[in-house]
Short mmCIF file of C-alpha atoms and ligand atoms in Angstrom, two decimals:
data_model
loop_
_atom_site.label_atom_id
_atom_site.label_comp_id
_atom_site.label_asym_id
_atom_site.label_seq_id
_atom_site.Cartn_x
_atom_site.Cartn_y
_atom_site.Cartn_z
CA MET V 1 0.14 -0.13 -0.07
CA SER V 2 1.59 3.38 -0.94
CA LEU V 3 0.92 6.34 1.56
CA SER V 4 0.54 9.76 0.03
CA VAL V 5 2.70 12.38 0.98
CA ARG V 6 1.51 15.44 2.71
CA PRO V 7 1.69 18.35 0.32
CA LYS V 8 3.91 21.32 1.46
CA VAL V 9 2.26 23.77 3.57
CA TYR V 10 0.91 27.04 1.60
CA SER V 11 1.05 30.12 3.44
CA LEU V 12 0.27 33.24 2.02
CA PRO V 13 3.01 35.60 2.72
CA SER V 14 1.78 39.16 3.70
CA TYR V 15 3.27 42.35 3.12
CA SER V 16 2.17 45.39 4.63
CA LEU V 17 2.07 48.63 3.10
CA THR V 18 4.40 50.75 5.43
CA GLY V 19 6.04 48.19 7.65
CA ASP V 20 7.52 45.67 5.18
CA LEU V 21 7.51 47.48 1.57
CA LEU V 22 8.43 51.16 2.94
CA GLY V 23 10.73 49.39 5.61
CA PHE V 24 12.61 47.65 2.71
CA LEU V 25 13.03 50.57 0.57
CA ARG V 26 14.34 52.51 3.75
CA CYS V 27 17.11 49.84 3.51
CA GLY V 28 16.80 45.78 3.22
CA LEU V 29 19.17 44.88 5.77
CA GLN V 30 17.78 47.13 8.39
CA TYR V 31 14.46 45.76 7.42
CA ARG V 32 15.58 42.15 7.84
CA TYR V 33 16.90 42.85 11.63
CA THR V 34 14.07 45.04 12.74
CA ARG V 35 11.02 43.76 11.01
CA ILE V 36 11.69 40.07 10.39
CA GLY V 37 14.16 39.38 13.04
CA LYS V 38 11.85 41.67 15.41
CA LEU V 39 15.22 43.35 16.87
CA PRO V 40 13.88 46.12 19.00
CA ALA V 41 15.67 49.60 18.00
CA SER V 42 17.79 50.62 21.08
CA ARG V 43 16.83 54.22 20.32
CA PRO V 44 12.96 54.29 19.12
CA VAL V 45 12.76 58.06 18.97
CA GLN V 46 11.15 58.05 15.56
CA GLN V 47 8.56 55.67 16.48
CA TRP V 48 7.62 57.49 19.81
CA PHE V 49 7.01 60.29 17.61
CA GLY V 50 4.93 58.95 15.29
CA GLU V 51 2.85 56.86 17.63
CA PHE V 52 2.23 59.85 19.86
CA ILE V 53 0.97 62.05 17.23
CA HIS V 54 -1.06 59.27 15.65
CA GLY V 55 -2.46 58.67 19.31
CA VAL V 56 -3.35 62.08 20.08
CA LEU V 57 -5.07 62.72 17.04
CA GLU V 58 -6.81 59.69 17.06
CA GLU V 59 -7.84 60.08 20.68
CA ALA V 60 -8.94 63.96 20.08
CA PHE V 61 -10.97 62.65 17.19
CA ARG V 62 -12.77 60.17 19.48
CA ARG V 63 -13.67 63.02 22.06
CA TYR V 64 -15.25 64.88 19.05
CA HIS V 65 -17.28 62.20 17.88
CA GLU V 66 -18.33 61.54 21.49
CA SER V 67 -19.63 65.21 21.72
CA VAL V 68 -21.26 65.13 18.03
CA ARG V 69 -23.09 61.54 19.29
CA LYS V 70 -24.31 63.53 22.56
CA GLY V 71 -25.74 66.24 20.65
CA VAL V 72 -23.24 69.02 21.46
CA PRO V 73 -20.44 69.29 19.02
CA SER V 74 -17.29 70.53 20.59
CA LEU V 75 -14.43 71.41 18.12
CA PRO V 76 -11.04 72.20 19.17
CA PRO V 77 -9.10 74.51 20.16
CA TRP V 78 -9.92 73.13 23.55
CA PRO V 79 -8.73 74.35 26.99
CA VAL V 80 -5.39 73.42 27.65
CA SER V 81 -6.28 71.05 30.44
CA GLU V 82 -8.26 68.77 28.07
CA LEU V 83 -5.12 68.89 25.80
CA ASP V 84 -2.83 67.89 28.83
CA ASP V 85 -5.24 65.09 29.47
CA ILE V 86 -4.93 63.81 25.91
CA ARG V 87 -1.26 63.85 25.86
CA LYS V 88 -0.80 62.22 29.26
CA LEU V 89 -3.31 59.53 28.31
CA ILE V 90 -1.32 58.63 25.02
CA LYS V 91 2.17 58.88 26.70
CA ASP V 92 0.80 56.63 29.68
CA ARG V 93 -0.20 53.96 26.92
CA LEU V 94 3.30 54.27 25.01
CA ALA V 95 5.33 53.93 28.11
CA ALA V 96 3.35 50.85 28.98
CA ARG V 97 4.96 49.57 25.53
CA GLY V 98 8.40 50.84 26.72
CA LEU V 99 7.97 53.77 24.36
CA ARG V 100 9.67 56.89 25.66
CA ALA V 101 10.45 60.09 24.46
CA TRP V 102 14.36 59.80 25.51
CA ALA V 103 14.99 63.69 26.04
CA PRO V 104 12.81 66.41 27.71
CA ASP V 105 13.52 68.73 24.44
CA LEU V 106 12.19 65.90 22.15
CA GLU V 107 9.11 65.60 24.64
CA GLN V 108 8.30 68.93 24.65
CA LEU V 109 8.40 68.91 20.88
CA GLY V 110 6.14 66.14 20.55
CA ASP V 111 3.72 68.13 22.67
CA ASP V 112 3.94 71.23 20.94
CA ARG V 113 3.36 69.40 17.62
CA ALA V 114 0.53 67.56 19.20
CA ALA V 115 -1.24 70.78 20.20
CA ALA V 116 -0.73 72.26 16.58
CA ALA V 117 -2.03 69.19 15.28
CA VAL V 118 -5.12 69.23 17.44
CA GLN V 119 -5.91 72.89 18.05
CA GLU V 120 -5.25 74.08 14.29
CA LEU V 121 -5.82 71.03 12.22
CA GLY V 122 -8.36 69.39 14.27
CA PRO V 123 -11.45 71.98 13.60
CA LEU V 124 -10.75 71.48 9.59
CA LEU V 125 -10.14 68.00 9.50
CA PHE V 126 -12.43 66.31 12.38
CA PRO V 127 -15.84 67.56 10.68
CA LEU V 128 -14.80 65.63 7.52
CA ILE V 129 -13.91 62.23 9.19
CA HIS V 130 -16.28 59.21 8.45
CA ARG V 131 -14.02 56.50 9.88
CA ALA V 132 -10.54 56.31 11.33
CA GLU V 133 -7.87 53.51 11.65
CA VAL V 134 -9.55 51.60 8.58
CA ARG V 135 -8.06 48.12 7.82
CA VAL V 136 -7.54 47.53 3.78
CA THR V 137 -6.37 44.00 2.38
CA GLY V 138 -6.34 42.69 -0.82
CA ALA V 139 -4.37 39.77 -2.79
CA ARG V 140 -2.05 39.94 -5.79
CA LEU V 141 -0.13 37.40 -7.84
CA LEU V 142 3.38 36.80 -6.34
CA PRO V 143 5.90 38.02 -8.57
CA PRO V 144 8.26 35.06 -9.51
CA ILE V 145 11.80 35.18 -8.51
CA ALA V 146 14.94 33.61 -10.05
CA SER V 147 14.23 29.74 -10.07
CA HIS V 148 17.42 28.83 -8.16
CA LEU V 149 16.11 31.10 -5.29
CA GLN V 150 12.44 29.68 -5.20
CA PHE V 151 11.63 28.78 -1.52
CA ARG V 152 7.94 28.92 -1.30
CA GLU V 153 4.75 27.25 -2.61
CA ALA V 154 2.56 30.29 -2.59
CA ASP V 155 1.59 32.13 -5.83
CA ARG V 156 -0.12 35.00 -4.39
CA TYR V 157 0.73 37.52 -1.49
CA GLU V 158 -1.55 39.41 0.73
CA MET V 159 -1.05 43.15 0.78
CA VAL V 160 -2.38 44.79 3.93
CA GLY V 161 -2.45 48.40 5.41
CA VAL V 162 -4.24 50.58 7.69
CA VAL V 163 -5.52 53.92 6.33
CA ASP V 164 -5.38 56.65 9.40
CA VAL V 165 -8.60 58.37 8.48
CA VAL V 166 -11.51 58.10 5.82
CA THR V 167 -13.26 61.05 5.03
CA HIS V 168 -16.64 61.35 3.53
CA VAL V 169 -17.19 64.68 1.58
CA GLN V 170 -20.54 65.85 0.45
CA LEU V 171 -20.00 69.20 -1.05
CA ALA V 172 -23.74 70.27 -0.45
CA THR V 173 -23.13 70.33 3.22
CA PRO V 174 -23.19 74.02 4.63
CA GLY V 175 -19.45 75.45 5.51
CA LEU V 176 -17.77 71.99 3.73
CA ALA V 177 -17.13 73.83 0.52
CA GLY V 178 -14.74 76.39 2.04
CA ASN V 179 -13.03 74.04 4.35
CA PRO V 180 -9.26 74.09 3.25
CA ILE V 181 -8.60 70.80 2.96
CA VAL V 182 -11.70 70.19 0.49
CA LYS V 183 -10.69 73.53 -1.45
CA GLY V 184 -7.32 72.05 -1.99
CA VAL V 185 -8.53 68.95 -3.16
CA ARG V 186 -10.81 70.51 -5.51
CA ALA V 187 -7.95 72.60 -6.73
CA ALA V 188 -5.63 69.52 -7.45
CA LEU V 189 -8.26 67.87 -9.44
CA GLY V 190 -9.11 70.79 -11.53
CA GLY V 191 -12.62 71.50 -9.80
CA ASN V 192 -13.69 68.03 -11.48
CA VAL V 193 -15.02 66.30 -8.34
CA PRO V 194 -18.51 64.39 -7.86
CA PRO V 195 -20.99 65.76 -5.43
CA GLU V 196 -20.11 63.10 -2.66
CA PHE V 197 -16.53 61.56 -2.60
CA GLU V 198 -13.97 60.21 -0.36
CA LEU V 199 -10.29 60.94 0.58
CA ILE V 200 -7.88 58.96 2.38
CA ILE V 201 -5.55 60.88 4.58
CA ASP V 202 -2.42 59.34 5.86
CA TYR V 203 -0.48 61.07 9.16
CA LYS V 204 3.33 61.59 8.66
CA GLY V 205 5.29 62.63 11.55
CA MET V 206 7.92 64.32 9.03
CA ARG V 207 8.50 67.31 7.30
CA ARG V 208 7.40 67.67 3.73
CA PRO V 209 10.13 66.13 1.61
CA PRO V 210 11.76 67.96 -1.26
CA VAL V 211 10.20 67.04 -4.65
CA ALA V 212 11.86 63.83 -6.42
CA LYS V 213 14.31 64.57 -8.86
CA ALA V 214 13.02 62.86 -12.10
CA THR V 215 16.39 60.65 -11.89
CA ALA V 216 15.69 59.70 -8.35
CA LYS V 217 14.68 56.11 -7.92
CA HIS V 218 12.41 55.12 -4.97
CA SER V 219 12.50 58.55 -3.21
CA LEU V 220 10.39 59.50 -0.21
CA TRP V 221 8.14 61.66 -2.36
CA THR V 222 7.49 58.52 -4.80
CA GLN V 223 7.14 55.91 -2.25
CA TYR V 224 4.57 57.66 -0.23
CA GLU V 225 2.60 58.40 -3.48
CA TRP V 226 2.48 54.78 -4.10
CA GLN V 227 1.29 54.05 -0.55
CA LEU V 228 -1.69 56.42 -0.97
CA GLN V 229 -2.27 54.86 -4.37
CA THR V 230 -2.46 51.47 -3.16
CA TYR V 231 -4.51 52.53 -0.06
CA GLY V 232 -6.92 54.10 -2.28
CA GLY V 233 -7.42 50.85 -4.99
CA LEU V 234 -7.91 48.81 -1.79
CA ARG V 235 -10.41 51.10 -0.07
CA GLN V 236 -12.21 51.39 -3.32
CA LYS V 237 -13.25 47.88 -3.06
CA GLN V 238 -14.73 48.06 0.34
CA ALA V 239 -18.55 48.07 0.71
CA ASP V 240 -19.00 51.28 2.28
CA ALA V 241 -16.69 53.25 0.35
CA LEU V 242 -17.65 56.46 -1.78
CA GLN V 243 -15.61 57.31 -5.01
CA VAL V 244 -11.97 57.85 -3.72
CA VAL V 245 -10.84 60.75 -5.64
CA ALA V 246 -7.61 61.69 -3.71
CA GLY V 247 -5.41 60.48 -1.18
CA VAL V 248 -3.58 63.16 1.31
CA LEU V 249 -0.40 63.03 3.17
CA LEU V 250 -0.34 65.14 6.00
CA TYR V 251 3.09 65.96 7.02
CA VAL V 252 2.63 66.88 10.81
CA ASN V 253 5.85 68.57 11.49
CA GLU V 254 5.20 71.44 8.69
CA LEU V 255 2.43 72.58 11.46
CA HIS V 256 5.38 73.36 14.11
CA PRO V 257 8.25 73.42 12.35
CA THR V 258 11.83 73.31 13.85
CA ARG V 259 15.21 75.49 13.35
CA SER V 260 16.30 72.54 11.36
CA ASP V 261 13.16 72.46 9.38
CA LEU V 262 13.39 75.94 8.58
CA LYS V 263 17.09 76.15 7.81
CA LEU V 264 16.32 72.99 4.93
CA LEU V 265 13.26 74.84 3.85
CA LYS V 266 15.45 77.84 3.20
CA ASP V 267 18.00 75.78 1.40
CA GLU V 268 14.87 74.46 -0.90
CA ILE V 269 13.39 77.59 -1.56
CA VAL V 270 16.89 78.95 -2.82
CA THR V 271 17.56 75.61 -5.02
CA GLY V 272 13.77 75.25 -6.10
CA THR V 273 13.33 71.79 -4.82
CA THR V 274 10.21 72.59 -2.87
CA ASP V 275 6.98 72.59 -4.36
CA VAL V 276 5.24 74.81 -1.79
CA ALA V 277 7.23 77.78 -1.66
CA PRO V 278 5.76 80.89 -0.22
CA VAL V 279 4.39 83.57 -2.55
CA PRO V 280 7.06 85.85 -3.45
CA GLY V 281 7.02 89.19 -1.44
CA SER V 282 4.41 87.55 1.08
CA PRO V 283 4.80 87.92 4.73
CA ASP V 284 5.88 84.30 4.99
CA ASP V 285 8.49 84.78 2.19
CA ILE V 286 9.86 87.85 3.80
CA ALA V 287 9.68 86.35 7.09
CA ILE V 288 11.93 83.23 5.72
CA ARG V 289 14.19 85.06 3.81
CA ALA V 290 15.18 87.52 6.71
CA TRP V 291 15.58 84.87 9.18
CA ARG V 292 19.10 84.01 10.70
CA SER V 293 19.59 80.73 12.56
CA SER V 294 20.38 82.82 15.60
CA GLN V 295 17.43 84.45 15.75
CA PRO V 296 13.87 83.44 17.21
CA LEU V 297 11.88 81.45 15.07
CA PRO V 298 9.35 83.55 12.77
CA GLN V 299 5.70 82.89 13.46
CA LEU V 300 4.34 81.46 9.72
CA THR V 301 0.85 82.04 8.70
CA LEU V 302 -1.51 79.07 9.23
CA GLY V 303 -2.45 79.10 5.74
CA TYR V 304 1.33 78.50 4.51
CA ARG V 305 1.83 76.03 7.04
CA LEU V 306 -1.25 74.25 6.20
CA ALA V 307 -0.24 74.41 2.37
CA ARG V 308 3.03 72.70 3.19
CA ALA V 309 1.36 70.08 5.45
CA LEU V 310 -1.15 68.87 2.83
CA ARG V 311 0.04 67.02 -0.27
CA ILE V 312 -2.73 65.90 -2.31
CA VAL V 313 -2.60 63.04 -4.71
CA PRO V 314 -5.33 62.54 -7.21
CA ILE V 315 -6.22 58.75 -7.28
CA SER V 316 -7.46 57.28 -10.55
CA ALA V 317 -7.63 53.46 -11.72
CA ALA V 318 -4.48 54.20 -13.77
CA SER V 319 -2.51 55.43 -11.28
CA VAL V 320 -3.39 52.78 -8.72
CA GLN V 321 -2.31 50.25 -11.51
CA GLN V 322 1.00 51.67 -11.76
CA ALA V 323 1.57 52.03 -8.21
CA GLU V 324 0.46 48.30 -7.45
CA LEU V 325 3.05 47.13 -10.36
CA ALA V 326 5.70 49.27 -8.66
CA PHE V 327 4.78 47.73 -5.25
CA ASP V 328 4.90 44.17 -6.95
CA ALA V 329 8.29 45.17 -7.99
CA VAL V 330 9.53 45.75 -4.22
CA VAL V 331 7.85 42.42 -3.07
CA LYS V 332 10.03 40.86 -5.79
CA ASP V 333 13.19 42.28 -4.45
CA ILE V 334 12.21 41.42 -0.95
CA GLU V 335 11.32 37.61 -2.09
CA THR V 336 14.87 37.58 -3.90
CA CYS V 337 16.66 38.71 -0.63
CA ARG V 338 14.68 36.31 1.25
CA GLY V 339 15.48 33.36 -1.38
CA ARG V 340 19.31 34.39 -0.79
CA GLU V 341 19.24 34.15 2.65
CA GLU V 342 17.47 30.81 2.50
CA TYR V 343 19.91 29.08 0.35
CA GLY V 344 22.99 30.13 2.49
CA THR V 345 24.15 33.60 1.69
CA SER V 346 24.98 35.41 5.07
CA LEU V 347 22.56 38.11 5.98
CA LEU V 348 25.02 41.06 4.93
CA ASN V 349 25.43 39.81 1.60
CA ALA V 350 21.82 38.51 1.04
CA TRP V 351 19.97 41.85 2.01
CA ASP V 352 20.27 44.94 -0.04
CA ARG V 353 21.67 48.02 1.79
CA ASN V 354 20.46 51.32 1.11
CA PRO V 355 23.26 53.96 2.77
CA SER V 356 21.66 57.12 0.72
CA GLU V 357 19.98 58.80 3.46
CA GLU V 358 22.41 59.74 6.36
CA SER V 359 19.65 60.35 8.84
CA THR V 360 18.60 56.56 8.52
CA CYS V 361 21.87 55.26 8.87
CA VAL V 362 23.45 57.41 12.00
CA VAL V 363 20.56 55.95 14.09
CA CYS V 364 20.79 52.59 12.47
CA ASP V 365 21.66 49.85 15.24
CA SER V 366 23.54 47.95 12.49
CA ARG V 367 25.90 50.67 11.96
CA THR V 368 28.78 49.33 13.81
CA TYR V 369 28.95 46.26 11.60
CA CYS V 370 27.52 47.62 8.14
CA PRO V 371 30.22 48.14 5.61
CA ASP V 372 28.17 50.95 4.05
CA TYR V 373 28.09 52.86 6.96
CA GLN V 374 31.75 52.55 7.87
CA THR V 375 32.55 53.49 4.24
CA ASN V 376 30.12 56.55 4.06
CA TYR V 377 29.67 58.05 7.25
CA ALA V 378 31.76 56.65 10.35
CA ALA V 379 34.87 59.01 9.85
CA GLN V 380 32.64 62.12 9.49
CA GLN V 381 30.64 60.87 12.77
CA GLY V 382 33.79 60.48 14.51
CA GLU V 383 33.32 56.92 14.89
CA LEU V 384 36.21 54.55 14.56
CA THR V 385 35.67 50.79 13.01
CA PRO V 386 36.43 48.41 16.05
CA ARG V 387 39.46 46.55 15.39
CA LEU V 388 41.14 43.67 17.30
CA PRO V 389 44.34 44.62 19.16
CA ALA V 390 47.46 44.35 17.10
CA LYS V 391 49.59 41.35 17.87
CA LYS V 392 53.11 42.27 19.24
CA ILE V 393 55.87 40.10 17.57
S1 SF4 F 401 23.84 51.88 8.41
FE1 SF4 F 401 22.58 52.33 6.65
S2 SF4 F 401 23.05 51.09 4.90
FE2 SF4 F 401 23.81 50.07 6.81
S3 SF4 F 401 22.12 48.77 7.41
FE3 SF4 F 401 21.83 50.86 8.62
S4 SF4 F 401 20.61 51.81 7.33
FE4 SF4 F 401 21.10 50.36 6.16
#
């Protein structure tokens, strides 16, 4: 009697749009250690910032929504005591997971940015929100990798993501047509919007990056656009979705810029690498050009800070398809690295490294043994490569 052989387990690989794909694009080796290997970061400053701002905005919206449900809508700005209460609640939640701000000045910056986000952006954003933290999923064909690196049975992969905010906009609603976010979307789409539509919004705890140069491959500018497009495509298939006309990236740091942010902005205005420069001769233009780093920061207008904070990306079937193909290509790269590792190549050689962003490398826990860090940045950071003591003869 012949016994049948149990077939290999068929498991669908799952790739999240931010954690996996954007993480791998930032640097494959860092992604291998922190995401796949689950090595916690020794200085998770950026993680604290991102999660703190997300948490504060989510809690603030929950409180606003609750006030609407009770029939007494209360939009920000709110008293400082209410804001303090929200910030403390979120800090306590993060601290319970071991996430802290690490330094008092960083915590103060987080507090200030959270205040700007709730008190200045909240009144414009909260009335538009339909749902927050919306999970989106889909399945796509797994791109084939070189046959000698094949290590899976699966022929598809799962694409997952969480949209921070889904808005429903009915232009007939009194007051909405004049909302700066809605006005920005109508301008970006040339006024060509249906009477009812949906926007997907993603918060980014960072400043607005300079516009990608035409030659730059996989720049942050392009990557975040792919993220919005793919979110838009997945969201569009859900039952309660209206027509998704655009995605909005919300660069929270622009609401409360620091000295280094303003210095970078000045440089980008001079080199013409920002797409949102102040109107020449406007108060913002004069204030930025006259500012010297030894002086106090100028108070930029809310209109200009909001224009820099919002990046509106029109979404169409064609643009979604293009972004999905780009993400397939990244999945193929990740699978190829996994295949190399699976067949015995060392981690340092199996995984693609990306030393192009100094700010990523200088906080990377792999920098002490990463050859690219040693070549590009160790000397200028005053860090010497660890060496074994020389042998005395
Ligand atoms: S130091 Fe830079 S190149 Fe090296 S692993 Fe870290 S992020 Fe990647």
